[in-house]
Amino acid sequence: MKYYIIAGEASGDLHGSNLIKALKKEDAQAQVRCWGGDLMQAAGGTLAKHYKELAFMGFMEVLLNLGTIVQNIRFCKKDIAQFAPDVVIFIDYSGFNLKIAKWAKKTGFRTNYYISPQVWASRAGRVEKIKRDIDAMYVILPFEKAFYRARGYNVTFVGHPLIDAIAQQRETSRDDFVEQHGLHPEKPIIALLPGSRKQEVAKMLEGMLSLVPRFPEHQFVIAGAPSLEADFYRQLTKNAGVRFIDNQTYSLLGHAQAALVTSGTATLETALFMVPQVVCYKAHWLSYQIARRIITLRFISLVNLIMDREVVKELVQNDFTEENLYRELSKIIHGPERGHMLEAYAALRQKLGGTGASNKAAHHIYTSLKGS
């Protein structure tokens, strides 16, 4: 079978790579062409476009890059038509993928979605488009199945692929880790996860780094995103007294005492590594004003959304200040809040189900193709 997979960011590249591996186990003759990154390519996909060319975030940033986005849409349609896959598989990245899905369905291609767009967060009316354009949806968050069922669309819950990704992580001793990266052997580590796109990383690090002088007995280490160059981080952290580790977020979380995390998939990854965290987010003023009017959720972090209560503190926009950061980080290092958070993390893992999300999704996709 021929599979065309579209992922538009680093997390999609990770989950897409595991899906490709699982598809190749199910289908020894699988041919995969994809939009993604180095991980999907290493898993055996032929890369049509790298996600580094697609990293536009926020309403203003999208508007400023409309020309490039339109060109990418045209190229994608042409590339799919030339490859003529048995199925087009979309991974998250809804703004782009739902446009391609509409065309692909009309053109006669089978369409599957793995990792649902966050229609439960805003513009739930998009469910009607999904029902029209997507033949099968495989969701990874436990509340999504009920959300879609209430709107007349049956989806399949396969569990969360992060559990698989983390289970595959090779453990390193703290001694080896600190020696490899030139870290202080005694000081506890505070991990900084400022995002994966240049605009957000620059904005978030400015606030996060303000805490460094206030925690002299700790060492702050930045988790570098695979989509960004080391020089970009070095320019932002001159004389800041922090370390930068490129593309080794899981290893860093495996040895961190606490973390400051920009909202997104990283909040869930941090929780699954049992690292107490403060969730932070600050957007362009106009992007934030638009977002707060269309997003209907109580929380922005996946941890709180899944648990349906405040497990981790969220410092958003005007609440993202040095004093608030200092107070909340101190609580999860020294206070009883640390133990409460770890207890909630254990319950969170139970809600997400066991391992095998990618394998389950691949099995469903391949079986449906064989039966058609």
JSON list of N, CA, C and O in Angstrom, two decimals, residues 141 160 162 166 261 264-273 277 302-303 306 348 352:
[
{"chain": "A", "resi": 141, "resn": "LEU", "atom": "N", "xyz": [-6.66, 11.44, 23.12]},
{"chain": "A", "resi": 141, "resn": "LEU", "atom": "CA", "xyz": [-7.04, 11.98, 24.43]},
{"chain": "A", "resi": 141, "resn": "LEU", "atom": "C", "xyz": [-8.38, 11.35, 24.85]},
{"chain": "A", "resi": 141, "resn": "LEU", "atom": "O", "xyz": [-9.31, 11.28, 24.03]},
{"chain": "A", "resi": 160, "resn": "HIS", "atom": "N", "xyz": [-2.40, 7.36, 24.08]},
{"chain": "A", "resi": 160, "resn": "HIS", "atom": "CA", "xyz": [-1.51, 8.48, 23.74]},
{"chain": "A", "resi": 160, "resn": "HIS", "atom": "C", "xyz": [-0.14, 7.99, 23.31]},
{"chain": "A", "resi": 160, "resn": "HIS", "atom": "O", "xyz": [0.52, 7.24, 24.04]},
{"chain": "A", "resi": 162, "resn": "LEU", "atom": "N", "xyz": [2.66, 9.42, 23.26]},
{"chain": "A", "resi": 162, "resn": "LEU", "atom": "CA", "xyz": [3.78, 9.86, 24.08]},
{"chain": "A", "resi": 162, "resn": "LEU", "atom": "C", "xyz": [4.23, 8.77, 25.06]},
{"chain": "A", "resi": 162, "resn": "LEU", "atom": "O", "xyz": [5.41, 8.68, 25.40]},
{"chain": "A", "resi": 166, "resn": "ILE", "atom": "N", "xyz": [8.10, 7.78, 25.22]},
{"chain": "A", "resi": 166, "resn": "ILE", "atom": "CA", "xyz": [8.87, 7.87, 26.46]},
{"chain": "A", "resi": 166, "resn": "ILE", "atom": "C", "xyz": [9.39, 6.50, 26.89]},
{"chain": "A", "resi": 166, "resn": "ILE", "atom": "O", "xyz": [10.51, 6.37, 27.41]},
{"chain": "A", "resi": 261, "resn": "VAL", "atom": "N", "xyz": [7.59, 25.35, 31.52]},
{"chain": "A", "resi": 261, "resn": "VAL", "atom": "CA", "xyz": [7.20, 24.75, 30.24]},
{"chain": "A", "resi": 261, "resn": "VAL", "atom": "C", "xyz": [6.21, 25.63, 29.51]},
{"chain": "A", "resi": 261, "resn": "VAL", "atom": "O", "xyz": [5.18, 26.03, 30.06]},
{"chain": "A", "resi": 264, "resn": "GLY", "atom": "N", "xyz": [1.61, 23.35, 25.54]},
{"chain": "A", "resi": 264, "resn": "GLY", "atom": "CA", "xyz": [1.65, 22.51, 24.36]},
{"chain": "A", "resi": 264, "resn": "GLY", "atom": "C", "xyz": [1.89, 21.07, 24.76]},
{"chain": "A", "resi": 264, "resn": "GLY", "atom": "O", "xyz": [1.71, 20.68, 25.92]},
{"chain": "A", "resi": 265, "resn": "THR", "atom": "N", "xyz": [2.33, 20.27, 23.79]},
{"chain": "A", "resi": 265, "resn": "THR", "atom": "CA", "xyz": [2.61, 18.86, 24.07]},
{"chain": "A", "resi": 265, "resn": "THR", "atom": "C", "xyz": [3.64, 18.70, 25.17]},
{"chain": "A", "resi": 265, "resn": "THR", "atom": "O", "xyz": [3.60, 17.73, 25.94]},
{"chain": "A", "resi": 266, "resn": "ALA", "atom": "N", "xyz": [4.56, 19.66, 25.28]},
{"chain": "A", "resi": 266, "resn": "ALA", "atom": "CA", "xyz": [5.63, 19.56, 26.28]},
{"chain": "A", "resi": 266, "resn": "ALA", "atom": "C", "xyz": [5.09, 19.49, 27.70]},
{"chain": "A", "resi": 266, "resn": "ALA", "atom": "O", "xyz": [5.73, 18.90, 28.59]},
{"chain": "A", "resi": 267, "resn": "THR", "atom": "N", "xyz": [3.93, 20.06, 27.97]},
{"chain": "A", "resi": 267, "resn": "THR", "atom": "CA", "xyz": [3.37, 19.99, 29.32]},
{"chain": "A", "resi": 267, "resn": "THR", "atom": "C", "xyz": [3.03, 18.54, 29.68]},
{"chain": "A", "resi": 267, "resn": "THR", "atom": "O", "xyz": [3.23, 18.10, 30.81]},
{"chain": "A", "resi": 268, "resn": "LEU", "atom": "N", "xyz": [2.53, 17.80, 28.71]},
{"chain": "A", "resi": 268, "resn": "LEU", "atom": "CA", "xyz": [2.19, 16.39, 28.95]},
{"chain": "A", "resi": 268, "resn": "LEU", "atom": "C", "xyz": [3.45, 15.54, 29.05]},
{"chain": "A", "resi": 268, "resn": "LEU", "atom": "O", "xyz": [3.55, 14.64, 29.90]},
{"chain": "A", "resi": 269, "resn": "GLU", "atom": "N", "xyz": [4.43, 15.81, 28.20]},
{"chain": "A", "resi": 269, "resn": "GLU", "atom": "CA", "xyz": [5.70, 15.09, 28.27]},
{"chain": "A", "resi": 269, "resn": "GLU", "atom": "C", "xyz": [6.35, 15.26, 29.64]},
{"chain": "A", "resi": 269, "resn": "GLU", "atom": "O", "xyz": [6.83, 14.29, 30.25]},
{"chain": "A", "resi": 270, "resn": "THR", "atom": "N", "xyz": [6.35, 16.49, 30.13]},
{"chain": "A", "resi": 270, "resn": "THR", "atom": "CA", "xyz": [6.94, 16.78, 31.44]},
{"chain": "A", "resi": 270, "resn": "THR", "atom": "C", "xyz": [6.23, 16.01, 32.54]},
{"chain": "A", "resi": 270, "resn": "THR", "atom": "O", "xyz": [6.86, 15.46, 33.45]},
{"chain": "A", "resi": 271, "resn": "ALA", "atom": "N", "xyz": [4.90, 15.97, 32.46]},
{"chain": "A", "resi": 271, "resn": "ALA", "atom": "CA", "xyz": [4.12, 15.24, 33.47]},
{"chain": "A", "resi": 271, "resn": "ALA", "atom": "C", "xyz": [4.42, 13.74, 33.42]},
{"chain": "A", "resi": 271, "resn": "ALA", "atom": "O", "xyz": [4.53, 13.09, 34.47]},
{"chain": "A", "resi": 272, "resn": "LEU", "atom": "N", "xyz": [4.55, 13.18, 32.23]},
{"chain": "A", "resi": 272, "resn": "LEU", "atom": "CA", "xyz": [4.81, 11.74, 32.11]},
{"chain": "A", "resi": 272, "resn": "LEU", "atom": "C", "xyz": [6.20, 11.38, 32.60]},
{"chain": "A", "resi": 272, "resn": "LEU", "atom": "O", "xyz": [6.46, 10.23, 32.96]},
{"chain": "A", "resi": 273, "resn": "PHE", "atom": "N", "xyz": [7.10, 12.35, 32.63]},
{"chain": "A", "resi": 273, "resn": "PHE", "atom": "CA", "xyz": [8.42, 12.14, 33.23]},
{"chain": "A", "resi": 273, "resn": "PHE", "atom": "C", "xyz": [8.41, 12.43, 34.73]},
{"chain": "A", "resi": 273, "resn": "PHE", "atom": "O", "xyz": [9.45, 12.39, 35.39]},
{"chain": "A", "resi": 277, "resn": "GLN", "atom": "N", "xyz": [6.00, 21.08, 37.32]},
{"chain": "A", "resi": 277, "resn": "GLN", "atom": "CA", "xyz": [6.18, 22.14, 36.33]},
{"chain": "A", "resi": 277, "resn": "GLN", "atom": "C", "xyz": [5.29, 23.34, 36.59]},
{"chain": "A", "resi": 277, "resn": "GLN", "atom": "O", "xyz": [4.25, 23.25, 37.24]},
{"chain": "A", "resi": 302, "resn": "LEU", "atom": "N", "xyz": [-2.38, 20.56, 28.52]},
{"chain": "A", "resi": 302, "resn": "LEU", "atom": "CA", "xyz": [-3.00, 19.25, 28.36]},
{"chain": "A", "resi": 302, "resn": "LEU", "atom": "C", "xyz": [-3.18, 18.53, 29.69]},
{"chain": "A", "resi": 302, "resn": "LEU", "atom": "O", "xyz": [-4.15, 17.79, 29.89]},
{"chain": "A", "resi": 303, "resn": "VAL", "atom": "N", "xyz": [-2.26, 18.75, 30.60]},
{"chain": "A", "resi": 303, "resn": "VAL", "atom": "CA", "xyz": [-2.35, 18.11, 31.91]},
{"chain": "A", "resi": 303, "resn": "VAL", "atom": "C", "xyz": [-3.66, 18.49, 32.60]},
{"chain": "A", "resi": 303, "resn": "VAL", "atom": "O", "xyz": [-4.43, 17.62, 33.04]},
{"chain": "A", "resi": 306, "resn": "ILE", "atom": "N", "xyz": [-6.91, 17.22, 30.59]},
{"chain": "A", "resi": 306, "resn": "ILE", "atom": "CA", "xyz": [-7.21, 15.80, 30.73]},
{"chain": "A", "resi": 306, "resn": "ILE", "atom": "C", "xyz": [-7.76, 15.49, 32.12]},
{"chain": "A", "resi": 306, "resn": "ILE", "atom": "O", "xyz": [-8.71, 14.73, 32.28]},
{"chain": "A", "resi": 348, "resn": "LEU", "atom": "N", "xyz": [-3.04, 10.80, 36.04]},
{"chain": "A", "resi": 348, "resn": "LEU", "atom": "CA", "xyz": [-3.05, 11.21, 34.63]},
{"chain": "A", "resi": 348, "resn": "LEU", "atom": "C", "xyz": [-2.61, 10.06, 33.72]},
{"chain": "A", "resi": 348, "resn": "LEU", "atom": "O", "xyz": [-3.24, 9.78, 32.69]},
{"chain": "A", "resi": 352, "resn": "LEU", "atom": "N", "xyz": [-4.60, 7.98, 30.45]},
{"chain": "A", "resi": 352, "resn": "LEU", "atom": "CA", "xyz": [-4.12, 7.98, 29.07]},
{"chain": "A", "resi": 352, "resn": "LEU", "atom": "C", "xyz": [-4.06, 6.58, 28.47]},
{"chain": "A", "resi": 352, "resn": "LEU", "atom": "O", "xyz": [-3.83, 6.42, 27.28]}
]
